[in-house]
Amino acid sequence: AGVADLGALGHEVVALGNYSGAAKMVREQQFDVALLDLLMPSEPMMLGGEGLLHLGEPFAVGYPLAVYLAKKGIRFIAVATDTNHHSHPASAMMDWMASENVNVNGCTVAFMHSPMKDLGGKQVKDWPAVLKRILG
């Protein structure tokens, strides 16, 4: 839904389902904006031994990925979650920064609980609203 919604607004959208793909892509291409999910399935990148037991579990990669992308020069970055802050510690941390954008390496970064919209009776992240928030 997010890709279609952003595309309908005239944005060129590249959607990835993993953070290693995002890291690779920003080494090869320039982007102005990155919209990130806070939680993504953990990947084998740099895991070994006991770490592999966590493979595929939700991981709060949005925080370090936002810093990495800012280091790569993406000017606007939003990390959004629809996870209830009472049920996940990484989501609860969003409450600390949800009201203001921060500057990381000259880039604007927002951490937020995503605005939601109804899609056929299901609540989904409203990515155009997330984009509007990060762009001001």
Short mmCIF file of N, CA, C and O in Angstrom, two decimals:
data_model
loop_
_atom_site.label_atom_id
_atom_site.label_comp_id
_atom_site.label_asym_id
_atom_site.label_seq_id
_atom_site.Cartn_x
_atom_site.Cartn_y
_atom_site.Cartn_z
N ALA A 1 0.83 -1.20 0.00
CA ALA A 1 0.00 0.00 0.00
C ALA A 1 0.86 1.25 0.00
O ALA A 1 0.57 2.20 -0.70
N GLY A 2 1.94 1.25 0.78
CA GLY A 2 2.79 2.43 0.87
C GLY A 2 3.44 2.79 -0.44
O GLY A 2 3.50 3.97 -0.82
N VAL A 3 3.93 1.79 -1.16
CA VAL A 3 4.58 2.05 -2.45
C VAL A 3 3.57 2.67 -3.42
O VAL A 3 3.87 3.66 -4.08
N ALA A 4 2.38 2.10 -3.47
CA ALA A 4 1.35 2.62 -4.38
C ALA A 4 0.94 4.03 -3.97
O ALA A 4 0.79 4.91 -4.83
N ASP A 5 0.75 4.26 -2.68
CA ASP A 5 0.34 5.59 -2.20
C ASP A 5 1.38 6.65 -2.53
O ASP A 5 1.05 7.74 -2.99
N LEU A 6 2.65 6.34 -2.29
CA LEU A 6 3.72 7.31 -2.58
C LEU A 6 3.89 7.50 -4.08
O LEU A 6 4.11 8.62 -4.54
N GLY A 7 3.79 6.42 -4.84
CA GLY A 7 3.87 6.51 -6.29
C GLY A 7 2.76 7.36 -6.87
O GLY A 7 2.98 8.14 -7.80
N ALA A 8 1.55 7.24 -6.32
CA ALA A 8 0.41 8.02 -6.79
C ALA A 8 0.61 9.51 -6.55
O ALA A 8 0.03 10.34 -7.25
N LEU A 9 1.47 9.86 -5.60
CA LEU A 9 1.79 11.27 -5.32
C LEU A 9 2.92 11.77 -6.21
O LEU A 9 3.35 12.91 -6.08
N GLY A 10 3.42 10.89 -7.08
CA GLY A 10 4.47 11.31 -8.01
C GLY A 10 5.88 11.01 -7.57
O GLY A 10 6.84 11.44 -8.22
N HIS A 11 6.04 10.28 -6.49
CA HIS A 11 7.38 9.95 -6.00
C HIS A 11 7.91 8.69 -6.65
O HIS A 11 7.16 7.74 -6.89
N GLU A 12 9.19 8.68 -6.94
CA GLU A 12 9.85 7.46 -7.40
C GLU A 12 10.18 6.65 -6.15
O GLU A 12 10.85 7.14 -5.25
N VAL A 13 9.69 5.42 -6.08
CA VAL A 13 9.79 4.62 -4.86
C VAL A 13 10.59 3.35 -5.11
O VAL A 13 10.35 2.65 -6.09
N VAL A 14 11.52 3.09 -4.22
CA VAL A 14 12.25 1.82 -4.21
C VAL A 14 11.93 1.18 -2.87
O VAL A 14 12.17 1.77 -1.82
N ALA A 15 11.35 0.00 -2.89
CA ALA A 15 10.98 -0.69 -1.64
C ALA A 15 11.86 -1.91 -1.45
O ALA A 15 12.04 -2.70 -2.38
N LEU A 16 12.39 -2.04 -0.25
CA LEU A 16 13.23 -3.18 0.10
C LEU A 16 12.69 -3.83 1.35
O LEU A 16 12.16 -3.15 2.23
N GLY A 17 12.87 -5.12 1.47
CA GLY A 17 12.37 -5.84 2.64
C GLY A 17 13.44 -6.21 3.65
O GLY A 17 13.15 -6.93 4.59
N ASN A 18 14.67 -5.71 3.46
CA ASN A 18 15.71 -6.04 4.42
C ASN A 18 16.73 -4.92 4.52
O ASN A 18 16.88 -4.12 3.60
N TYR A 19 17.42 -4.87 5.63
CA TYR A 19 18.35 -3.77 5.86
C TYR A 19 19.68 -3.96 5.15
O TYR A 19 20.33 -2.98 4.77
N SER A 20 20.11 -5.18 4.89
CA SER A 20 21.36 -5.36 4.15
C SER A 20 21.19 -4.87 2.71
O SER A 20 22.11 -4.27 2.14
N GLY A 21 20.01 -5.07 2.14
CA GLY A 21 19.72 -4.55 0.80
C GLY A 21 19.73 -3.04 0.77
O GLY A 21 20.22 -2.42 -0.18
N ALA A 22 19.19 -2.42 1.81
CA ALA A 22 19.19 -0.95 1.90
C ALA A 22 20.61 -0.42 2.00
O ALA A 22 20.98 0.55 1.32
N ALA A 23 21.43 -1.05 2.83
CA ALA A 23 22.82 -0.61 2.99
C ALA A 23 23.57 -0.72 1.65
O ALA A 23 24.33 0.17 1.27
N LYS A 24 23.34 -1.80 0.93
CA LYS A 24 23.99 -1.99 -0.37
C LYS A 24 23.50 -0.95 -1.37
O LYS A 24 24.31 -0.35 -2.10
N MET A 25 22.21 -0.70 -1.40
CA MET A 25 21.65 0.21 -2.38
C MET A 25 22.17 1.64 -2.21
O MET A 25 22.46 2.31 -3.19
N VAL A 26 22.31 2.10 -0.97
CA VAL A 26 22.78 3.48 -0.78
C VAL A 26 24.27 3.63 -1.10
O VAL A 26 24.75 4.74 -1.26
N ARG A 27 24.98 2.52 -1.18
CA ARG A 27 26.38 2.60 -1.63
C ARG A 27 26.44 2.76 -3.14
O ARG A 27 27.44 3.23 -3.69
N GLU A 28 25.36 2.38 -3.84
CA GLU A 28 25.35 2.39 -5.30
C GLU A 28 24.55 3.54 -5.91
O GLU A 28 24.77 3.90 -7.06
N GLN A 29 23.58 4.10 -5.17
CA GLN A 29 22.69 5.13 -5.70
C GLN A 29 22.51 6.26 -4.69
O GLN A 29 22.71 6.06 -3.50
N GLN A 30 22.09 7.42 -5.19
CA GLN A 30 21.77 8.56 -4.34
C GLN A 30 20.28 8.59 -4.07
O GLN A 30 19.47 8.35 -4.97
N PHE A 31 19.90 8.89 -2.84
CA PHE A 31 18.50 9.04 -2.45
C PHE A 31 18.36 10.30 -1.63
O PHE A 31 19.27 10.67 -0.90
N ASP A 32 17.21 10.95 -1.75
CA ASP A 32 16.92 12.15 -0.96
C ASP A 32 16.23 11.80 0.35
O ASP A 32 16.40 12.49 1.35
N VAL A 33 15.40 10.75 0.33
CA VAL A 33 14.56 10.40 1.48
C VAL A 33 14.61 8.90 1.70
O VAL A 33 14.65 8.12 0.74
N ALA A 34 14.59 8.51 2.98
CA ALA A 34 14.45 7.10 3.34
C ALA A 34 13.36 6.99 4.39
O ALA A 34 13.38 7.70 5.39
N LEU A 35 12.40 6.13 4.14
CA LEU A 35 11.33 5.83 5.09
C LEU A 35 11.55 4.42 5.59
O LEU A 35 11.54 3.48 4.79
N LEU A 36 11.76 4.26 6.88
CA LEU A 36 12.16 2.98 7.45
C LEU A 36 11.15 2.48 8.47
O LEU A 36 10.59 3.27 9.24
N ASP A 37 10.98 1.19 8.50
CA ASP A 37 10.26 0.54 9.58
C ASP A 37 11.22 0.41 10.75
O ASP A 37 12.41 0.11 10.53
N LEU A 38 10.76 0.60 11.95
CA LEU A 38 11.62 0.41 13.12
C LEU A 38 12.08 -1.03 13.24
O LEU A 38 13.26 -1.32 13.40
N LEU A 39 11.13 -1.96 13.14
CA LEU A 39 11.44 -3.38 13.33
C LEU A 39 11.52 -4.10 12.00
O LEU A 39 10.62 -3.98 11.17
N MET A 40 12.60 -4.83 11.80
CA MET A 40 12.77 -5.66 10.61
C MET A 40 13.32 -7.01 11.07
O MET A 40 13.98 -7.09 12.10
N PRO A 41 13.08 -8.07 10.31
CA PRO A 41 13.62 -9.37 10.69
C PRO A 41 15.15 -9.35 10.70
O PRO A 41 15.76 -8.79 9.79
N SER A 42 15.75 -9.92 11.74
CA SER A 42 17.21 -9.95 11.80
C SER A 42 17.75 -10.83 10.68
O SER A 42 17.11 -11.78 10.24
N GLU A 43 18.92 -10.44 10.20
CA GLU A 43 19.57 -11.12 9.09
C GLU A 43 20.88 -11.73 9.56
O GLU A 43 21.40 -11.36 10.61
N PRO A 44 21.46 -12.62 8.77
CA PRO A 44 22.70 -13.27 9.20
C PRO A 44 23.93 -12.36 9.18
O PRO A 44 24.98 -12.75 9.65
N MET A 45 23.77 -11.15 8.67
CA MET A 45 24.88 -10.20 8.59
C MET A 45 25.60 -10.08 9.94
O MET A 45 25.01 -9.64 10.92
N MET A 46 26.82 -10.50 10.00
CA MET A 46 27.68 -10.42 11.17
C MET A 46 27.22 -11.27 12.35
O MET A 46 27.69 -11.08 13.46
N LEU A 47 26.29 -12.18 12.16
CA LEU A 47 25.87 -13.07 13.23
C LEU A 47 26.65 -14.37 13.14
O LEU A 47 27.02 -14.82 12.07
N GLY A 48 26.86 -14.97 14.27
CA GLY A 48 27.51 -16.27 14.32
C GLY A 48 27.17 -16.93 15.64
O GLY A 48 26.66 -16.28 16.56
N GLY A 49 27.42 -18.18 15.76
CA GLY A 49 27.19 -18.89 17.02
C GLY A 49 25.79 -18.69 17.54
O GLY A 49 24.80 -18.85 16.83
N GLU A 50 25.70 -18.28 18.81
CA GLU A 50 24.40 -18.07 19.45
C GLU A 50 23.58 -16.97 18.78
O GLU A 50 22.36 -16.96 18.85
N GLY A 51 24.24 -16.03 18.14
CA GLY A 51 23.53 -14.96 17.45
C GLY A 51 22.59 -15.48 16.38
O GLY A 51 21.55 -14.89 16.10
N LEU A 52 22.96 -16.59 15.76
CA LEU A 52 22.11 -17.17 14.71
C LEU A 52 20.78 -17.68 15.25
O LEU A 52 19.84 -17.87 14.48
N LEU A 53 20.67 -17.86 16.56
CA LEU A 53 19.39 -18.26 17.15
C LEU A 53 18.34 -17.17 17.00
O LEU A 53 17.15 -17.43 17.10
N HIS A 54 18.77 -15.94 16.76
CA HIS A 54 17.86 -14.80 16.64
C HIS A 54 17.52 -14.47 15.20
O HIS A 54 16.78 -13.51 14.94
N LEU A 55 18.02 -15.24 14.27
CA LEU A 55 17.79 -15.00 12.85
C LEU A 55 16.28 -14.95 12.56
O LEU A 55 15.53 -15.83 12.95
N GLY A 56 15.86 -13.90 11.91
CA GLY A 56 14.46 -13.74 11.53
C GLY A 56 13.58 -13.08 12.57
O GLY A 56 12.45 -12.69 12.28
N GLU A 57 14.08 -12.92 13.80
CA GLU A 57 13.30 -12.25 14.84
C GLU A 57 13.25 -10.75 14.59
O GLU A 57 14.21 -10.18 14.05
N PRO A 58 12.16 -10.08 14.98
CA PRO A 58 12.10 -8.63 14.83
C PRO A 58 13.24 -7.97 15.60
O PRO A 58 13.52 -8.29 16.75
N PHE A 59 13.90 -7.06 14.93
CA PHE A 59 15.07 -6.38 15.46
C PHE A 59 14.88 -4.88 15.25
O PHE A 59 14.43 -4.45 14.17
N ALA A 60 15.22 -4.06 16.21
CA ALA A 60 15.05 -2.61 16.11
C ALA A 60 16.17 -2.00 15.26
O ALA A 60 16.94 -1.16 15.71
N VAL A 61 16.24 -2.40 14.01
CA VAL A 61 17.29 -1.95 13.11
C VAL A 61 17.07 -0.51 12.65
O VAL A 61 18.00 0.13 12.17
N GLY A 62 15.87 0.02 12.81
CA GLY A 62 15.60 1.38 12.36
C GLY A 62 16.52 2.41 12.97
O GLY A 62 16.94 3.35 12.29
N TYR A 63 16.86 2.25 14.24
CA TYR A 63 17.75 3.22 14.90
C TYR A 63 19.14 3.25 14.28
O TYR A 63 19.59 4.29 13.79
N PRO A 64 19.87 2.12 14.25
CA PRO A 64 21.21 2.19 13.64
C PRO A 64 21.18 2.43 12.13
O PRO A 64 22.07 3.08 11.59
N LEU A 65 20.15 1.93 11.45
CA LEU A 65 20.08 2.14 10.01
C LEU A 65 19.89 3.62 9.69
O LEU A 65 20.47 4.12 8.73
N ALA A 66 19.12 4.34 10.49
CA ALA A 66 18.94 5.78 10.27
C ALA A 66 20.29 6.51 10.37
O ALA A 66 20.58 7.38 9.54
N VAL A 67 21.09 6.15 11.35
CA VAL A 67 22.41 6.79 11.50
C VAL A 67 23.30 6.44 10.31
O VAL A 67 23.97 7.31 9.74
N TYR A 68 23.29 5.18 9.91
CA TYR A 68 24.09 4.76 8.76
C TYR A 68 23.69 5.52 7.49
O TYR A 68 24.54 6.01 6.75
N LEU A 69 22.39 5.64 7.25
CA LEU A 69 21.91 6.33 6.05
C LEU A 69 22.25 7.82 6.10
O LEU A 69 22.56 8.43 5.07
N ALA A 70 22.20 8.41 7.29
CA ALA A 70 22.60 9.82 7.42
C ALA A 70 24.09 9.97 7.11
O ALA A 70 24.50 10.94 6.46
N LYS A 71 24.90 9.03 7.55
CA LYS A 71 26.33 9.07 7.21
C LYS A 71 26.54 8.98 5.71
O LYS A 71 27.51 9.52 5.18
N LYS A 72 25.62 8.33 5.01
CA LYS A 72 25.70 8.19 3.55
C LYS A 72 25.08 9.38 2.83
O LYS A 72 25.05 9.42 1.61
N GLY A 73 24.55 10.36 3.57
CA GLY A 73 24.09 11.61 2.98
C GLY A 73 22.63 11.68 2.59
O GLY A 73 22.23 12.62 1.90
N ILE A 74 21.81 10.75 3.02
CA ILE A 74 20.37 10.87 2.74
C ILE A 74 19.83 12.00 3.61
O ILE A 74 19.93 11.96 4.83
N ARG A 75 19.27 13.01 2.99
CA ARG A 75 18.93 14.26 3.69
C ARG A 75 17.75 14.14 4.63
O ARG A 75 17.67 14.87 5.62
N PHE A 76 16.77 13.28 4.33
CA PHE A 76 15.58 13.15 5.15
C PHE A 76 15.33 11.67 5.42
O PHE A 76 15.19 10.88 4.49
N ILE A 77 15.24 11.32 6.71
CA ILE A 77 15.07 9.93 7.11
C ILE A 77 13.98 9.86 8.17
O ILE A 77 14.02 10.62 9.14
N ALA A 78 13.03 8.97 7.98
CA ALA A 78 11.99 8.75 8.99
C ALA A 78 12.00 7.29 9.38
O ALA A 78 12.04 6.41 8.53
N VAL A 79 11.97 7.05 10.69
CA VAL A 79 11.84 5.70 11.24
C VAL A 79 10.48 5.65 11.90
O VAL A 79 10.20 6.41 12.82
N ALA A 80 9.62 4.76 11.41
CA ALA A 80 8.24 4.70 11.90
C ALA A 80 7.91 3.29 12.37
O ALA A 80 8.45 2.32 11.87
N THR A 81 7.00 3.23 13.33
CA THR A 81 6.53 1.93 13.81
C THR A 81 5.05 1.99 14.09
O THR A 81 4.50 3.04 14.42
N ASP A 82 4.41 0.84 13.94
CA ASP A 82 3.01 0.71 14.35
C ASP A 82 2.92 -0.21 15.57
O ASP A 82 1.83 -0.59 15.98
N THR A 83 4.06 -0.55 16.14
CA THR A 83 4.10 -1.40 17.32
C THR A 83 3.64 -0.61 18.55
O THR A 83 4.05 0.53 18.74
N ASN A 84 2.83 -1.23 19.38
CA ASN A 84 2.34 -0.58 20.59
C ASN A 84 3.48 -0.37 21.57
O ASN A 84 4.23 -1.29 21.86
N HIS A 85 3.60 0.85 22.07
CA HIS A 85 4.72 1.15 22.97
C HIS A 85 4.61 0.43 24.31
O HIS A 85 5.59 0.40 25.06
N HIS A 86 3.47 -0.17 24.61
CA HIS A 86 3.35 -0.96 25.83
C HIS A 86 3.79 -2.40 25.63
O HIS A 86 3.95 -3.15 26.59
N SER A 87 4.00 -2.80 24.35
CA SER A 87 4.30 -4.20 24.10
C SER A 87 5.71 -4.45 23.57
O SER A 87 6.10 -5.61 23.42
N HIS A 88 6.46 -3.39 23.25
CA HIS A 88 7.81 -3.60 22.74
C HIS A 88 8.74 -2.47 23.21
O HIS A 88 8.42 -1.30 23.03
N PRO A 89 9.87 -2.80 23.82
CA PRO A 89 10.76 -1.76 24.35
C PRO A 89 11.30 -0.81 23.28
O PRO A 89 11.49 0.37 23.55
N ALA A 90 11.55 -1.30 22.08
CA ALA A 90 12.05 -0.41 21.03
C ALA A 90 11.00 0.61 20.63
O ALA A 90 11.32 1.76 20.33
N SER A 91 9.75 0.21 20.65
CA SER A 91 8.66 1.14 20.35
C SER A 91 8.50 2.15 21.49
O SER A 91 8.24 3.33 21.25
N ALA A 92 8.65 1.69 22.73
CA ALA A 92 8.54 2.61 23.87
C ALA A 92 9.60 3.71 23.79
O ALA A 92 9.35 4.86 24.18
N MET A 93 10.76 3.40 23.25
CA MET A 93 11.81 4.41 23.10
C MET A 93 11.39 5.53 22.14
O MET A 93 11.88 6.65 22.24
N MET A 94 10.48 5.22 21.21
CA MET A 94 10.00 6.24 20.27
C MET A 94 9.37 7.42 21.00
O MET A 94 9.44 8.55 20.53
N ASP A 95 8.76 7.16 22.15
CA ASP A 95 8.11 8.23 22.90
C ASP A 95 9.11 9.31 23.31
O ASP A 95 8.73 10.47 23.48
N TRP A 96 10.36 8.96 23.47
CA TRP A 96 11.37 9.95 23.86
C TRP A 96 11.60 10.99 22.78
O TRP A 96 11.94 12.12 23.08
N MET A 97 11.45 10.60 21.52
CA MET A 97 11.84 11.49 20.43
C MET A 97 10.71 11.77 19.45
O MET A 97 10.93 12.41 18.43
N ALA A 98 9.52 11.33 19.74
CA ALA A 98 8.44 11.38 18.76
C ALA A 98 7.95 12.79 18.43
O ALA A 98 7.29 12.98 17.43
N SER A 99 8.27 13.78 19.23
CA SER A 99 7.71 15.09 18.98
C SER A 99 8.63 16.02 18.19
O SER A 99 8.22 17.11 17.81
N GLU A 100 9.85 15.62 17.93
CA GLU A 100 10.75 16.52 17.21
C GLU A 100 11.70 15.74 16.30
O GLU A 100 12.04 14.59 16.57
N ASN A 101 12.10 16.40 15.23
CA ASN A 101 13.11 15.83 14.35
C ASN A 101 14.48 16.11 14.95
O ASN A 101 14.65 17.06 15.72
N VAL A 102 15.45 15.30 14.60
CA VAL A 102 16.82 15.50 15.08
C VAL A 102 17.75 15.63 13.88
O VAL A 102 17.44 15.19 12.78
N ASN A 103 18.89 16.26 14.12
CA ASN A 103 19.90 16.43 13.10
C ASN A 103 20.98 15.38 13.31
O ASN A 103 21.55 15.29 14.39
N VAL A 104 21.24 14.58 12.29
CA VAL A 104 22.31 13.58 12.32
C VAL A 104 23.17 13.83 11.09
O VAL A 104 22.69 13.65 9.96
N ASN A 105 24.39 14.28 11.29
CA ASN A 105 25.32 14.50 10.18
C ASN A 105 24.74 15.46 9.14
O ASN A 105 24.92 15.26 7.94
N GLY A 106 24.00 16.47 9.59
CA GLY A 106 23.40 17.44 8.67
C GLY A 106 22.12 16.97 8.01
O GLY A 106 21.57 17.65 7.15
N CYS A 107 21.63 15.80 8.39
CA CYS A 107 20.40 15.24 7.82
C CYS A 107 19.28 15.32 8.85
O CYS A 107 19.53 15.22 10.05
N THR A 108 18.06 15.47 8.39
CA THR A 108 16.91 15.51 9.27
C THR A 108 16.38 14.10 9.47
O THR A 108 16.08 13.41 8.49
N VAL A 109 16.27 13.69 10.73
CA VAL A 109 15.80 12.35 11.07
C VAL A 109 14.62 12.46 12.03
O VAL A 109 14.68 13.21 13.00
N ALA A 110 13.57 11.72 11.73
CA ALA A 110 12.39 11.68 12.61
C ALA A 110 12.18 10.25 13.06
O ALA A 110 12.31 9.31 12.28
N PHE A 111 11.85 10.09 14.34
CA PHE A 111 11.49 8.80 14.91
C PHE A 111 10.05 8.95 15.38
O PHE A 111 9.74 9.89 16.12
N MET A 112 9.16 8.05 14.95
CA MET A 112 7.75 8.28 15.26
C MET A 112 6.93 6.99 15.29
O MET A 112 7.29 5.99 14.67
N HIS A 113 5.83 7.09 16.01
CA HIS A 113 4.77 6.10 15.88
C HIS A 113 4.01 6.51 14.63
O HIS A 113 3.58 7.65 14.50
N SER A 114 3.89 5.61 13.69
CA SER A 114 3.34 5.95 12.39
C SER A 114 1.87 6.36 12.48
O SER A 114 1.08 5.70 13.15
N PRO A 115 1.50 7.41 11.73
CA PRO A 115 0.07 7.64 11.53
C PRO A 115 -0.47 6.42 10.79
O PRO A 115 0.24 5.80 10.00
N MET A 116 -1.71 6.08 11.06
CA MET A 116 -2.31 4.88 10.47
C MET A 116 -3.48 5.27 9.57
O MET A 116 -4.06 6.35 9.73
N LYS A 117 -3.81 4.37 8.64
CA LYS A 117 -4.99 4.57 7.80
C LYS A 117 -5.65 3.22 7.59
O LYS A 117 -5.03 2.17 7.76
N ASP A 118 -6.91 3.27 7.25
CA ASP A 118 -7.69 2.06 7.02
C ASP A 118 -7.52 1.60 5.59
O ASP A 118 -7.64 2.38 4.65
N LEU A 119 -7.20 0.33 5.42
CA LEU A 119 -7.10 -0.26 4.09
C LEU A 119 -7.92 -1.53 4.10
O LEU A 119 -7.47 -2.58 4.56
N GLY A 120 -9.15 -1.41 3.65
CA GLY A 120 -10.04 -2.57 3.60
C GLY A 120 -10.29 -3.22 4.94
O GLY A 120 -10.32 -4.43 5.05
N GLY A 121 -10.46 -2.41 5.96
CA GLY A 121 -10.72 -2.93 7.30
C GLY A 121 -9.48 -3.26 8.10
O GLY A 121 -9.57 -3.68 9.25
N LYS A 122 -8.31 -3.06 7.52
CA LYS A 122 -7.05 -3.31 8.21
C LYS A 122 -6.31 -1.99 8.39
O LYS A 122 -6.23 -1.18 7.47
N GLN A 123 -5.74 -1.77 9.56
CA GLN A 123 -4.96 -0.57 9.82
C GLN A 123 -3.53 -0.77 9.33
O GLN A 123 -2.88 -1.76 9.67
N VAL A 124 -3.05 0.15 8.49
CA VAL A 124 -1.70 0.09 7.94
C VAL A 124 -1.02 1.44 8.12
O VAL A 124 -1.68 2.46 8.32
N LYS A 125 0.30 1.42 8.05
CA LYS A 125 1.05 2.68 8.17
C LYS A 125 0.66 3.61 7.02
O LYS A 125 0.54 3.18 5.88
N ASP A 126 0.51 4.88 7.34
CA ASP A 126 0.21 5.90 6.35
C ASP A 126 1.54 6.54 5.93
O ASP A 126 1.96 7.56 6.47
N TRP A 127 2.23 5.90 4.98
CA TRP A 127 3.56 6.37 4.58
C TRP A 127 3.55 7.78 3.99
O TRP A 127 4.49 8.55 4.24
N PRO A 128 2.53 8.21 3.23
CA PRO A 128 2.51 9.62 2.80
C PRO A 128 2.49 10.59 3.98
O PRO A 128 3.13 11.64 3.93
N ALA A 129 1.79 10.25 5.06
CA ALA A 129 1.78 11.11 6.25
C ALA A 129 3.15 11.11 6.92
O ALA A 129 3.60 12.15 7.43
N VAL A 130 3.84 9.97 6.92
CA VAL A 130 5.20 9.91 7.46
C VAL A 130 6.11 10.82 6.63
O VAL A 130 6.89 11.59 7.19
N LEU A 131 6.00 10.73 5.31
CA LEU A 131 6.81 11.57 4.43
C LEU A 131 6.54 13.05 4.69
O LEU A 131 7.48 13.86 4.79
N LYS A 132 5.28 13.40 4.82
CA LYS A 132 4.91 14.81 5.09
C LYS A 132 5.54 15.29 6.39
O LYS A 132 6.04 16.41 6.48
N ARG A 133 5.53 14.44 7.41
CA ARG A 133 6.12 14.82 8.70
C ARG A 133 7.63 15.09 8.58
O ARG A 133 8.15 16.06 9.10
N ILE A 134 8.35 14.23 7.84
CA ILE A 134 9.79 14.40 7.76
C ILE A 134 10.17 15.59 6.87
O ILE A 134 11.16 16.26 7.11
N LEU A 135 9.36 15.88 5.86
CA LEU A 135 9.67 17.00 4.98
C LEU A 135 9.18 18.34 5.52
O LEU A 135 9.54 19.38 4.99
N GLY A 136 8.36 18.27 6.57
CA GLY A 136 7.88 19.51 7.20
C GLY A 136 6.74 20.06 6.52
O GLY A 136 6.23 20.73 5.91
#
